[in-house]
Amino acid sequence: MAARAMQPGPPEEMTIERNDVTTDLSVDIAGVRLANPLMPASGTCGYADEYADFVDLERLGAFVTKSITRQPRAGNDYQRVVETRAGMLNAIGLANVGLEAFLTEKVPLLRRLGVPVFVNVAGTTVEDYVAVAEALEDVDVVRGVELNISCPNVRAGGIQFGTDPEQIRRITGALRSVCRRNILIVKLSPNVTDVTCTAAAAVDAGADALSMINTFTAMAIDVERRRPVLANGTGGLSGPAIRPIAVRMVHEVYEHVARQAGVPIIAMGGIQHARDAVEFLLAGATGLAVGTALFVDPGVLTHLQDGLADYMRRHGFTAVEQVVGAVPVMR
Amino acid sequence: MRTSRGVFAARVAAQRQLCAEHYRLTLSVPGFPASRPGQFIQLLCRPPYASSAPRELTWGPDSPPQLSDPELIDRQTMLRRPISLAGRRDSGDASEIDLIYRVVGTATRWLTGAEPGAELSVLGPLGNGFAPRGAGEAVLIGGGVGIPPLLYLAETLADGGTNVTAIFGARSEGLMPLRVDGAAVPREPAPSPCIADLPPQARAVLTTDDGTLGVAGTASDALLEWLRRREGGAAGLTAYCCGPEPLMRAVADICIERNLPCQLALERYMACGMGTCQSCVVKVRDTNAENGWAYKLCCTDGPVFEAADLLW
Ligand SMILES: Cc1cc2nc3c(=O)[nH]c(=O)nc-3n(C[C@H](O)[C@H](O)[C@H](O)COP(=O)(O)OP(=O)(O)OC[C@H]3O[C@@H](n4cnc5c(N)ncnc54)[C@H](O)[C@@H]3O)c2cc1C
Ligand SMILES: Cc1cc2nc3c(=O)[nH]c(=O)nc-3n(C[C@H](O)[C@H](O)[C@H](O)COP(=O)(O)O)c2cc1C
Ligand code: FES
């Protein structure tokens, strides 16, 4: 893993005091200090502009953008989402404004948030990823690049990179040499037999942090019309339905890869209530991202913060790090 | 930072069944921001988070977490559901909004059981809404569950001095989501004041596919016939339409052919309703784009679009 200097910047510690106990919600993600572990999951919060009406954005631990590609993408045809039992399928197809418009139109707004920004990067070739990550090195408000090699909804690139350890090594290595100021977060796909293999490949090649998991490739069929519901055919399953699998995967990666390597995990997959957030911390996560639940309750990240602080007080924890991985090893 | 939209705790003020499939739900929403016809809300069709949260407090050392989270045991929807504003009334800080919904699935079936006093979570108001073109004359074409936003629009237009003609269609008499004065419903496209839910000055033609009420046929057929009979044809008119897509396409074609300005309120499957998930795309003409079109979002750029811009 490449060594890096601690980033300057205000580590706005969020502390809540009650009964003489101080609950420190701040966490460290590979040298980037977050006031609390909670952030939106990529693709569920746009570029923050649409969200400002609903959320005190400055209370987020970090902000994670929708995937950015080198060129703008219109995305897949309609119909792009469908609700399933305790979850939803999406096949947006990485619709985004492209690197140039991101830099000129979206970055000024992100600058005003006052929280660290992680930019999710997608592409179809290694060169694409490198070009975007290179450009992000010069954007002060950006503190990390989240490498999306796990999108199930595009024909080229995406998940193709994310399911083969060799490819992961190659692309992570290429990005490693580009990300000098930004931390490199590799977002893992759950669509693999053994997630510890892909996690290990990313860590070996220099990932500073892992985020997991992206959506599960899935499908819904309209039985009356006898055709797939989504125009793309398949989509990615997210929401409460995937949470138990995500918890298992986070725990496996924590036990077998991340803990020894000292690499933090940003966990996501169906977080909705505070107990879900705690569950992921216990499984071994340091950061927590929420996607689908934001559509239902745009203010959920701040509710989760309060719930997490409450849990920590009830159980006598004074820092989030004490909760991380605090369950017996799975054998 | 919070300005024009947000999440609000609403109380059911009244609920009434209108016909076989439609219900009218009135919600009291203190502090609901200014809204306009064509806008919608995202309604949580299950008990709000707040009331299910106490479950989390029940587990301690002696009561371990149970696999009984609501989502695992109940048949409940997770996402909110988009429903158009069908009207609103304000007095002081108190606001009431009307919704008219058709029972089609899990969420809307659950809503039918919402008793007066029950708490519901409302996210809104969302979308751009209709852009009324000053006074003059307006024709409102609605089909089935597309009628509700047009009731709110009729009220606003009439208040502004616009002459309103409504052409509303349903499959059958028993599925008309309106309070209708049966005796006064014309059997041909000659508008009359036959609907209690419209402002008193407004006139209406009703159509049913099976001819059980009003004019037999679709609302677009009746629009054509009404335009044919109208002095000056489409001159001086603005059209506003909401309904099933085949109806909206037919109305759009009729209006474009006659140079009649026409605004349509579209429907799309929505996850967020706030412009963040990119799920609700509508294909519109865009002369700046290489291929001549671009995707717009139904939830924030719409749901109201100009007929001439749409590639659907
Ligand atoms: C901007 C907007 C305004 C709307 N206004 C109203 C309104 O005022 N009154 C009203 O009754 N309905 C309205 N709808 C449609 C309403 O949102 C759906 O009927 C509702 O989501 C169905 O939820 P459900 O769980 O009961 O049905 P589900 O179980 O989700 O679906 C049942 C059936 O309804 C169809 N359906 C579900 N959602 C949609 C959708 N968004 N668009 C088209 N078809 C759908 C499905 O194909 C399925 O066959 C509006 C939709 C939009 C996008
Ligand atoms: C509508 C939608 C769009 C998404 N877009 C992206 C994306 O652009 N890039 C990405 O890495 N993940 C994307 N995701 C995946 C989420 O970031 C997250 O990994 C996944 O949804 C699991 O979390 P959840 O269950 O809390 O939603 C998207 C998910 C949804 C539901
Ligand atoms: S419904 Fe999410 S962007 Fe429109």
XYZ file of C-alpha atoms and ligand atoms in Angstrom:
731
model
C 0.000 0.000 0.000
C 1.325 3.405 -0.889
C 2.164 5.562 2.076
C 0.529 8.943 2.213
C 0.676 11.985 4.377
C -2.275 12.913 6.557
C -4.418 15.415 4.710
C -4.713 18.868 6.195
C -8.208 20.135 6.878
C -10.563 20.491 9.791
C -11.442 17.180 11.459
C -14.812 18.515 12.576
C -15.309 16.160 15.477
C -18.978 15.587 16.208
C -19.462 14.932 19.859
C -22.631 14.448 21.786
C -22.485 14.782 25.530
C -24.894 13.288 27.998
C -24.448 11.721 31.438
C -20.808 12.811 31.494
C -19.990 10.374 28.694
C -18.653 11.717 25.428
C -19.647 9.841 22.322
C -17.191 10.437 19.523
C -18.708 9.550 16.173
C -15.698 10.485 14.074
C -13.846 7.876 12.033
C -10.702 7.715 9.969
C -10.864 6.410 6.410
C -7.272 5.933 5.267
C -6.198 9.318 6.560
C -9.384 11.216 5.778
C -11.123 12.153 9.024
C -14.925 12.044 8.851
C -17.068 13.700 11.529
C -19.227 10.568 11.530
C -19.247 7.297 9.569
C -22.378 8.052 7.529
C -22.478 8.963 3.861
C -24.797 8.509 0.897
C -24.097 5.567 -1.439
C -23.010 6.474 -4.950
C -25.825 7.079 -7.383
C -28.493 7.716 -4.813
C -27.758 11.353 -4.022
C -26.795 12.795 -7.405
C -24.223 15.543 -6.976
C -25.833 16.944 -3.830
C -27.689 19.753 -5.612
C -31.053 17.996 -5.622
C -30.656 17.049 -1.985
C -30.055 20.419 -0.408
C -33.785 20.992 0.195
C -34.130 17.873 2.314
C -30.939 17.388 4.276
C -28.449 19.352 6.299
C -25.640 18.284 4.026
C -23.025 19.578 6.408
C -24.078 16.879 8.894
C -22.972 14.081 6.560
C -19.708 12.294 7.316
C -18.765 12.517 3.662
C -20.466 12.961 0.319
C -20.197 10.319 -2.421
C -21.118 11.338 -5.964
C -22.967 9.470 -8.676
C -20.524 7.594 -10.955
C -18.638 9.909 -13.282
C -17.396 8.726 -16.654
C -14.996 10.462 -19.047
C -17.792 11.246 -21.518
C -21.412 12.037 -20.618
C -23.773 9.056 -20.710
C -27.511 9.161 -21.404
C -28.032 5.836 -19.653
C -30.379 2.971 -20.403
C -33.842 3.144 -21.923
C -36.936 3.426 -19.760
C -38.043 1.413 -17.635
C -35.093 1.697 -15.276
C -36.398 0.701 -11.841
C -38.905 -1.633 -10.274
C -39.718 -2.295 -6.633
C -39.321 -5.847 -5.375
C -40.007 -7.402 -2.001
C -38.009 -5.299 0.498
C -35.841 -3.935 -2.260
C -35.650 -2.618 -5.771
C -33.964 -3.330 -9.083
C -32.271 -0.547 -10.981
C -30.674 -0.420 -14.397
C -29.853 3.254 -14.760
C -26.833 2.537 -16.953
C -24.485 5.066 -15.329
C -26.348 8.073 -16.697
C -24.146 11.040 -15.784
C -23.022 14.456 -16.958
C -19.473 13.394 -17.805
C -16.144 14.610 -16.401
C -16.085 18.053 -17.963
C -19.553 19.140 -16.846
C -18.875 17.613 -13.451
C -15.810 19.787 -12.989
C -17.399 23.017 -14.189
C -21.010 22.654 -13.007
C -21.033 20.321 -10.018
C -17.750 20.883 -8.204
C -18.538 24.489 -7.146
C -21.579 23.178 -5.311
C -19.707 20.312 -3.691
C -17.165 22.839 -2.478
C -19.855 24.533 -0.419
C -20.808 21.356 1.452
C -17.903 21.527 3.862
C -17.540 17.740 4.085
C -15.002 15.470 2.342
C -16.156 14.366 -1.114
C -15.488 10.960 -2.603
C -16.022 10.815 -6.350
C -17.202 7.524 -7.785
C -15.473 6.821 -11.099
C -16.629 4.412 -13.807
C -15.450 3.604 -17.293
C -15.126 1.025 -20.026
C -11.321 1.017 -20.378
C -8.474 1.433 -17.913
C -7.495 4.617 -19.784
C -10.944 6.096 -19.106
C -10.643 5.483 -15.379
C -7.136 6.881 -15.299
C -8.136 10.043 -17.171
C -10.952 10.822 -14.759
C -8.916 10.037 -11.644
C -6.058 12.178 -12.963
C -8.363 15.173 -13.401
C -9.710 14.733 -9.872
C -6.237 15.049 -8.354
C -6.450 18.801 -8.880
C -9.857 19.303 -7.267
C -9.280 20.377 -3.678
C -12.658 19.401 -2.259
C -12.287 15.849 -3.563
C -10.539 13.645 -1.010
C -11.026 10.227 -2.510
C -11.769 8.277 -5.660
C -14.195 5.384 -5.404
C -13.411 2.964 -8.174
C -16.657 1.513 -9.518
C -15.682 -1.797 -11.053
C -18.929 -3.380 -10.043
C -21.780 -1.800 -11.995
C -24.002 -4.609 -13.248
C -25.906 -2.413 -15.705
C -23.525 -1.559 -18.506
C -22.380 -3.800 -21.320
C -18.686 -2.961 -21.308
C -16.485 -2.307 -18.303
C -18.242 -2.127 -14.959
C -18.714 -5.528 -13.457
C -16.414 -7.094 -16.051
C -13.497 -5.513 -14.204
C -14.903 -6.301 -10.819
C -15.328 -10.062 -10.847
C -11.867 -11.114 -12.031
C -9.033 -10.717 -9.476
C -6.461 -10.289 -12.268
C -8.396 -7.404 -13.807
C -8.899 -5.853 -10.379
C -5.157 -5.965 -9.776
C -4.517 -4.347 -13.146
C -6.983 -1.489 -12.833
C -6.311 -0.836 -9.144
C -2.596 -0.741 -9.887
C -3.119 1.745 -12.708
C -5.234 3.989 -10.500
C -2.822 3.631 -7.592
C -0.119 5.465 -9.460
C -2.548 8.242 -10.437
C -4.149 8.795 -7.028
C -1.404 10.582 -5.176
C -3.418 13.104 -3.185
C -6.788 11.341 -3.243
C -7.316 8.110 -1.375
C -8.257 5.143 -3.537
C -11.388 3.269 -2.539
C -12.240 0.140 -4.515
C -15.950 -0.716 -4.659
C -16.481 -4.457 -4.705
C -19.133 -6.433 -6.499
C -21.141 -9.046 -4.602
C -21.568 -11.029 -7.812
C -18.624 -13.329 -7.070
C -18.211 -16.720 -5.438
C -15.597 -15.596 -2.937
C -15.480 -11.906 -2.175
C -12.268 -12.286 -0.161
C -10.396 -13.081 -3.412
C -11.476 -9.873 -5.125
C -10.957 -7.893 -1.914
C -7.432 -9.292 -1.544
C -6.625 -8.426 -5.156
C -7.683 -4.813 -4.594
C -5.720 -4.532 -1.346
C -2.592 -6.147 -2.885
C -2.701 -3.661 -5.722
C -2.803 -0.722 -3.361
C -6.388 0.114 -2.419
C -6.527 2.443 0.597
C -10.068 1.409 1.449
C -12.758 -0.974 0.243
C -16.404 -0.147 -0.216
C -18.899 -2.943 -0.418
C -21.260 -3.897 -1.760
C -22.616 -2.804 -5.083
C -25.930 -4.297 -6.209
C -26.672 -7.959 -6.978
C -27.402 -8.740 -10.617
C -31.065 -9.682 -10.692
C -34.119 -9.826 -12.907
C -37.863 -9.282 -12.800
C -40.239 -10.573 -15.466
C -43.635 -9.111 -16.290
C -45.611 -12.333 -16.428
C -48.607 -10.794 -18.182
C -46.560 -9.381 -21.046
C -43.953 -12.151 -20.887
C -40.918 -9.894 -21.022
C -38.382 -8.417 -18.606
C -39.720 -5.463 -16.620
C -36.547 -3.430 -17.114
C -35.520 -2.267 -20.586
C -32.002 -3.468 -19.820
C -33.276 -6.979 -19.126
C -31.448 -7.339 -15.823
C -30.835 -4.849 -13.040
C -29.120 -4.507 -9.691
C -30.910 -5.485 -6.486
C -30.527 -3.114 -3.532
C -32.356 -2.338 -0.306
C -33.172 -4.247 2.903
C -33.442 -7.516 0.975
C -29.668 -7.682 0.448
C -28.597 -6.618 3.929
C -27.934 -10.032 5.503
C -25.750 -11.039 2.553
C -23.913 -7.739 2.652
C -23.272 -8.156 6.393
C -21.822 -11.619 5.777
C -19.573 -10.346 2.986
C -18.306 -7.400 5.025
C -17.527 -9.730 7.909
C -15.656 -12.178 5.654
C -13.559 -9.441 4.086
C -12.872 -7.876 7.465
C -11.739 -11.150 9.020
C -9.706 -12.502 6.127
C -8.329 -9.431 4.363
C -9.007 -5.967 5.676
C -8.153 -6.254 9.360
C -4.640 -7.609 8.831
C -3.991 -5.098 6.064
C -5.326 -2.187 8.118
C -7.662 -1.253 5.278
C -10.995 0.289 6.323
C -14.277 -0.937 4.866
C -17.116 1.370 3.883
C -20.178 -0.864 4.109
C -23.522 -0.571 2.360
C -26.447 -2.745 1.419
C -29.919 -2.194 2.808
C -29.143 0.071 5.740
C -32.403 1.623 6.880
C -32.480 1.743 10.679
C -29.788 2.500 13.255
C -29.574 -1.165 14.198
C -28.618 -1.966 10.598
C -25.800 0.559 10.774
C -24.564 -0.934 14.051
C -24.755 -4.406 12.525
C -22.319 -3.417 9.770
C -19.923 -1.787 12.250
C -19.926 -4.974 14.311
C -19.257 -6.967 11.160
C -16.116 -4.911 10.597
C -17.038 -1.744 8.728
C -15.621 1.678 9.601
C -17.695 3.759 7.173
C -21.391 3.331 6.385
C -23.210 4.281 3.196
C -26.945 4.404 2.603
C -28.537 4.193 -0.824
C -32.051 2.963 -1.361
C -33.344 4.143 2.034
C -32.516 7.731 1.037
C -35.238 7.582 -1.593
C -37.767 6.866 1.128
C -36.396 9.197 3.778
C -33.915 11.782 2.524
C -33.098 12.695 6.128
C -32.221 9.143 7.144
C -28.472 9.784 7.468
C -28.948 12.226 10.317
C -31.485 9.933 12.016
C -28.928 7.133 11.803
C -26.287 9.352 13.403
C -28.567 9.989 16.349
C -29.472 6.304 16.597
C -25.829 5.268 16.463
C -24.863 7.725 19.200
C -27.740 6.404 21.303
C -26.601 2.805 20.823
C -23.044 3.674 21.774
C -24.175 5.414 24.945
C -26.383 2.503 25.965
C -23.531 0.050 25.496
C -20.770 2.191 26.949
C -18.830 2.809 23.752
C -17.100 6.170 23.515
C -15.650 5.882 19.997
C -16.869 4.232 16.809
C -13.592 2.331 16.451
C -14.545 0.347 19.571
C -17.621 -1.016 17.807
C -15.827 -1.978 14.589
C -15.536 -5.748 14.282
C -16.692 -6.318 17.858
C -18.251 -9.723 17.235
C -16.645 -13.139 17.661
C -14.773 -14.446 14.638
C -16.868 -16.542 12.292
C -15.453 -20.061 11.827
C -31.243 25.757 3.075
C -34.642 24.068 3.199
C -36.862 25.993 0.871
C -39.700 24.810 -1.251
C -40.044 21.109 -0.535
C -39.486 18.627 2.235
C -40.795 15.723 4.295
C -43.950 16.453 6.288
C -45.972 14.564 8.854
C -49.557 14.540 7.604
C -52.790 13.450 9.265
C -55.689 11.863 7.478
C -58.535 14.391 7.673
C -61.025 12.377 5.633
C -61.218 9.477 3.251
C -64.122 8.598 0.993
C -64.643 5.968 -1.703
C -65.606 7.674 -4.972
C -66.366 4.691 -7.145
C -65.391 1.046 -7.555
C -61.646 1.761 -7.780
C -61.062 5.354 -6.693
C -60.731 6.968 -3.276
C -60.469 10.578 -2.252
C -58.049 11.166 0.607
C -57.770 14.515 2.354
C -54.619 15.110 4.364
C -53.922 17.851 6.813
C -50.294 18.901 6.334
C -49.208 21.771 8.605
C -46.676 23.999 6.889
C -47.016 22.419 3.444
C -45.135 24.747 1.060
C -46.778 26.629 -1.789
C -47.765 24.264 -4.587
C -49.320 24.359 -7.991
C -51.495 22.100 -10.103
C -49.570 19.327 -11.835
C -47.215 18.922 -8.890
C -47.275 15.704 -6.899
C -46.200 14.232 -3.602
C -44.338 11.045 -2.729
C -46.562 9.343 -0.177
C -45.288 6.661 2.173
C -48.010 4.007 1.975
C -47.211 2.289 5.264
C -46.738 3.491 8.824
C -44.031 6.181 8.880
C -40.545 5.468 10.201
C -41.175 7.305 13.427
C -43.862 4.886 14.512
C -41.820 1.791 13.685
C -38.598 3.102 15.258
C -39.370 2.060 18.871
C -38.774 -1.537 17.819
C -35.084 -0.739 17.910
C -35.193 0.095 21.581
C -36.546 -3.286 22.610
C -33.331 -5.184 22.136
C -30.828 -5.245 24.917
C -28.834 -8.030 26.617
C -32.018 -9.935 27.484
C -33.867 -9.414 24.213
C -31.596 -10.178 21.276
C -32.454 -8.873 17.805
C -35.232 -10.813 16.161
C -35.613 -11.647 12.523
C -38.905 -9.812 12.714
C -38.076 -6.527 11.056
C -41.222 -5.207 9.453
C -39.877 -5.743 5.963
C -39.402 -9.423 6.601
C -42.823 -10.273 7.938
C -45.298 -7.842 6.408
C -46.358 -7.348 2.854
C -45.428 -3.703 2.787
C -44.099 -1.459 0.130
C -40.698 0.055 0.678
C -40.601 2.997 -1.718
C -42.971 5.937 -1.624
C -45.658 6.325 -4.274
C -46.157 9.389 -6.484
C -49.673 10.849 -6.245
C -50.822 14.103 -7.841
C -52.246 16.980 -5.866
C -55.968 17.107 -6.665
C -56.609 20.281 -4.672
C -55.596 22.228 -1.606
C -57.084 24.589 0.938
C -55.218 26.885 3.312
C -56.257 28.793 6.381
C -53.458 30.347 8.346
C -50.796 27.745 9.027
C -53.146 24.851 8.341
C -53.107 23.300 4.885
C -55.247 20.513 3.540
C -54.391 18.641 0.375
C -56.675 16.380 -1.619
C -55.498 13.207 -3.312
C -57.540 10.944 -5.537
C -56.078 7.522 -6.084
C -56.982 4.335 -7.872
C -56.431 1.000 -6.144
C -54.023 -0.948 -8.341
C -51.576 -2.684 -6.015
C -49.978 -3.093 -2.613
C -49.495 0.562 -1.713
C -52.835 1.859 -2.876
C -54.659 -1.077 -1.262
C -52.961 -0.265 2.041
C -54.040 3.372 1.723
C -57.718 2.436 1.661
C -57.376 1.427 5.316
C -55.984 4.791 6.455
C -58.460 6.046 9.079
C -59.042 9.710 9.936
C -56.351 10.781 12.397
C -53.757 8.316 11.084
C -50.293 9.727 10.434
C -48.785 9.543 6.943
C -45.462 10.824 5.682
C -45.586 13.221 2.736
C -42.594 14.269 0.640
C -43.263 17.252 -1.561
C -44.456 19.224 -3.325
C -42.523 17.791 -6.275
C -42.238 18.489 -9.989
C -42.748 21.560 -12.136
C -46.547 21.694 -12.427
C -48.656 23.192 -15.202
C -47.773 26.651 -16.489
C -51.124 28.380 -17.022
C -51.076 30.857 -19.885
C -53.014 33.755 -18.367
C -56.726 34.277 -18.947
C -58.467 33.134 -22.101
C -59.872 29.683 -22.628
C -58.592 26.317 -21.509
C -59.598 22.781 -22.363
C -58.687 20.084 -19.845
C -58.583 16.522 -21.147
C -58.379 13.798 -18.519
C -58.618 10.040 -18.517
C -59.325 7.921 -15.424
C -56.783 8.496 -12.725
C -55.325 11.363 -14.804
C -58.333 13.479 -13.858
C -57.276 14.467 -10.285
C -54.491 16.965 -11.147
C -56.865 18.617 -13.612
C -59.405 19.308 -10.843
C -56.761 21.327 -8.987
C -55.826 23.028 -12.261
C -59.468 23.885 -13.057
C -59.792 25.570 -9.679
C -56.645 27.637 -10.197
C -57.553 28.572 -13.773
C -61.090 29.569 -12.837
C -59.748 31.722 -9.988
C -57.568 33.494 -12.541
C -60.534 34.195 -14.791
C -59.872 31.535 -17.401
C -62.816 29.886 -19.104
C -62.580 26.151 -18.393
C -63.958 23.282 -20.439
C -63.252 19.775 -19.171
C -63.393 16.597 -21.223
C -63.064 13.678 -18.845
C -63.194 10.004 -19.767
C -63.320 6.667 -17.980
C -63.819 3.083 -19.046
C -67.281 2.889 -17.540
C -69.747 4.862 -15.403
C -68.764 2.981 -12.246
C -65.117 3.986 -12.674
C -65.558 7.759 -12.989
C -63.596 9.302 -10.083
C -65.940 12.311 -9.816
C -69.122 13.510 -8.193
C -71.380 13.616 -11.218
C -74.874 15.023 -11.653
C -76.110 12.147 -13.816
C -79.176 13.966 -15.120
C -77.115 16.867 -16.451
C -74.438 14.818 -18.257
C -74.678 15.572 -21.983
C -74.799 12.629 -24.411
C -72.852 14.603 -27.018
C -69.758 16.851 -26.858
C -71.714 19.929 -25.732
C -70.234 20.938 -22.338
C -72.497 21.498 -19.357
C -71.986 22.129 -15.622
C -72.436 18.500 -14.549
C -69.522 17.879 -12.172
C -69.645 18.963 -8.533
C -65.839 18.750 -8.201
C -65.266 21.512 -10.756
C -65.650 25.265 -10.151
C -69.258 26.403 -10.828
C -68.297 28.325 -13.988
C -66.594 25.297 -15.562
C -68.381 23.087 -18.050
C -67.686 19.462 -18.805
C -68.180 16.621 -21.242
C -67.894 13.097 -19.887
C -67.060 10.053 -21.967
C -67.080 6.334 -21.233
C -65.553 3.625 -23.400
C -68.699 1.518 -22.995
C -71.194 4.379 -23.315
C -72.723 3.871 -19.857
C -72.332 7.580 -19.052
C -72.079 10.670 -21.260
C -70.611 10.323 -24.727
C -69.565 6.846 -25.875
C -65.888 6.676 -26.844
C -62.651 8.170 -25.592
C -61.903 11.655 -24.324
C -59.705 12.288 -27.384
C -62.611 11.415 -29.730
C -64.773 13.885 -27.810
C -62.029 16.528 -27.992
C -61.919 16.186 -31.783
C -65.668 16.503 -32.089
C -65.819 19.425 -29.653
C -63.088 21.263 -31.599
C -64.950 20.611 -34.855
C -68.096 22.189 -33.443
C -66.317 25.071 -31.708
C -66.439 28.464 -33.332
C -62.890 29.272 -34.461
C -61.716 25.683 -33.978
C -58.632 25.619 -31.785
C -58.039 29.394 -31.864
C -57.333 31.072 -28.504
C -57.241 27.771 -26.647
C -54.683 26.101 -24.417
C -54.944 22.359 -23.763
C -53.899 20.552 -20.582
C -53.980 16.783 -20.462
C -53.345 13.891 -18.090
C -54.309 10.255 -18.408
C -53.211 6.914 -19.805
C -50.391 7.228 -22.341
C -52.473 6.232 -25.405
C -54.923 9.038 -24.575
C -52.122 11.566 -24.075
C -50.472 10.588 -27.347
C -53.768 10.964 -29.212
C -54.405 14.363 -27.613
C -50.836 15.488 -28.352
C -51.265 14.562 -32.026
C -54.571 16.404 -32.268
C -53.107 19.541 -30.681
C -49.843 19.555 -32.625
C -51.737 19.222 -35.890
C -53.808 22.288 -34.990
C -51.006 24.334 -33.461
C -52.846 24.199 -30.180
C -50.444 24.666 -27.238
C -50.724 21.555 -25.108
C -49.218 20.622 -21.749
C -49.221 16.980 -20.683
C -48.619 15.535 -17.219
C -46.709 12.274 -17.687
C -46.310 9.236 -15.464
C -43.155 7.227 -14.910
C -42.022 4.651 -12.387
C -40.249 6.663 -9.752
C -37.938 5.621 -6.968
C -37.063 8.985 -5.419
C -39.203 11.726 -6.985
C -36.459 14.222 -6.123
C -34.172 14.009 -9.157
C -31.483 11.848 -7.609
C -31.997 8.301 -8.906
C -32.365 8.978 -12.665
C -35.093 6.385 -13.020
C -37.953 8.440 -14.471
C -36.594 9.435 -17.867
C -38.651 11.021 -20.648
C -37.284 11.416 -24.164
C -37.555 15.008 -25.396
C -36.381 16.888 -28.477
C -33.068 18.667 -27.968
C -31.601 20.539 -30.903
C -28.290 20.951 -29.039
C -27.790 17.207 -28.730
C -25.973 15.292 -31.481
C -28.774 12.794 -31.930
C -31.520 15.406 -31.585
C -32.903 14.184 -28.274
C -32.095 14.085 -24.583
C -33.504 12.449 -21.496
C -35.329 14.672 -19.039
C -36.514 13.611 -15.611
C -40.250 13.242 -15.138
C -39.968 14.050 -11.431
C -38.096 17.342 -11.610
C -38.149 18.564 -15.245
C -41.742 17.293 -15.429
C -44.167 15.723 -14.866
C -45.618 18.427 -17.142
C -44.130 18.650 -20.639
C -45.072 20.540 -23.797
C -46.587 18.130 -26.304
C -44.387 19.478 -29.099
C -41.195 18.618 -27.170
C -42.013 14.997 -26.467
C -40.525 11.974 -28.157
C -42.048 9.874 -25.288
C -46.296 12.071 -11.269
C -47.276 10.967 -10.973
C -48.521 11.284 -10.483
C -49.434 10.274 -10.170
N -50.646 10.634 -9.690
C -51.535 9.687 -9.351
C -52.802 10.047 -8.797
O -53.113 11.216 -8.594
N -53.646 9.039 -8.459
C -53.319 7.708 -8.655
O -54.115 6.841 -8.324
N -52.152 7.364 -9.201
C -51.250 8.303 -9.546
N -50.034 7.924 -10.085
C -49.751 6.492 -10.266
C -49.420 5.865 -8.929
O -48.178 6.349 -8.503
C -49.357 4.327 -9.014
O -50.621 3.848 -9.350
C -48.936 3.730 -7.689
O -47.567 3.921 -7.523
C -49.234 2.246 -7.614
O -48.695 1.709 -6.409
P -49.190 0.291 -5.891
O -48.185 -0.218 -4.918
O -50.585 0.366 -5.430
O -49.155 -0.582 -7.186
P -48.002 -1.561 -7.660
O -48.195 -2.844 -6.948
O -46.699 -0.878 -7.568
O -48.386 -1.688 -9.181
C -49.677 -2.121 -9.584
C -49.866 -1.816 -11.053
O -49.810 -0.397 -11.287
C -48.856 -0.053 -12.284
N -48.064 1.102 -11.822
C -47.490 1.229 -10.608
N -46.804 2.392 -10.491
C -46.938 3.026 -11.662
C -46.442 4.281 -12.175
N -45.685 5.117 -11.459
N -46.760 4.614 -13.436
C -47.527 3.798 -14.173
N -48.016 2.614 -13.754
C -47.738 2.221 -12.522
C -47.980 -1.272 -12.411
O -47.652 -1.502 -13.760
C -48.788 -2.431 -11.917
O -49.433 -3.096 -12.965
C -49.101 8.906 -10.392
C -47.840 8.590 -10.895
C -46.935 9.591 -11.189
C -45.588 9.231 -11.724
C -30.806 3.939 -8.368
C -29.434 3.492 -7.980
C -28.327 4.002 -8.667
C -27.040 3.592 -8.336
N -25.975 4.130 -9.018
C -24.708 3.758 -8.678
C -23.584 4.340 -9.340
O -23.716 5.205 -10.208
N -22.339 3.914 -8.982
C -22.141 2.981 -7.998
O -21.002 2.647 -7.702
N -23.189 2.429 -7.342
C -24.467 2.788 -7.655
N -25.545 2.233 -6.972
C -25.298 1.228 -5.911
C -25.307 1.860 -4.528
O -24.270 2.802 -4.395
C -25.170 0.793 -3.410
O -23.943 0.117 -3.571
C -26.276 -0.240 -3.416
O -27.495 0.348 -3.795
C -26.451 -0.946 -2.065
O -26.858 -0.050 -1.037
P -28.408 0.162 -0.605
O -29.007 -1.178 -0.386
O -28.346 1.017 0.624
O -29.064 0.875 -1.734
C -26.845 2.636 -7.292
C -27.954 2.137 -6.603
C -29.240 2.553 -6.916
C -30.400 1.991 -6.160
S -37.732 9.496 -9.639
Fe -35.651 9.577 -9.089
S -34.887 10.922 -10.578
Fe -36.983 10.973 -10.963
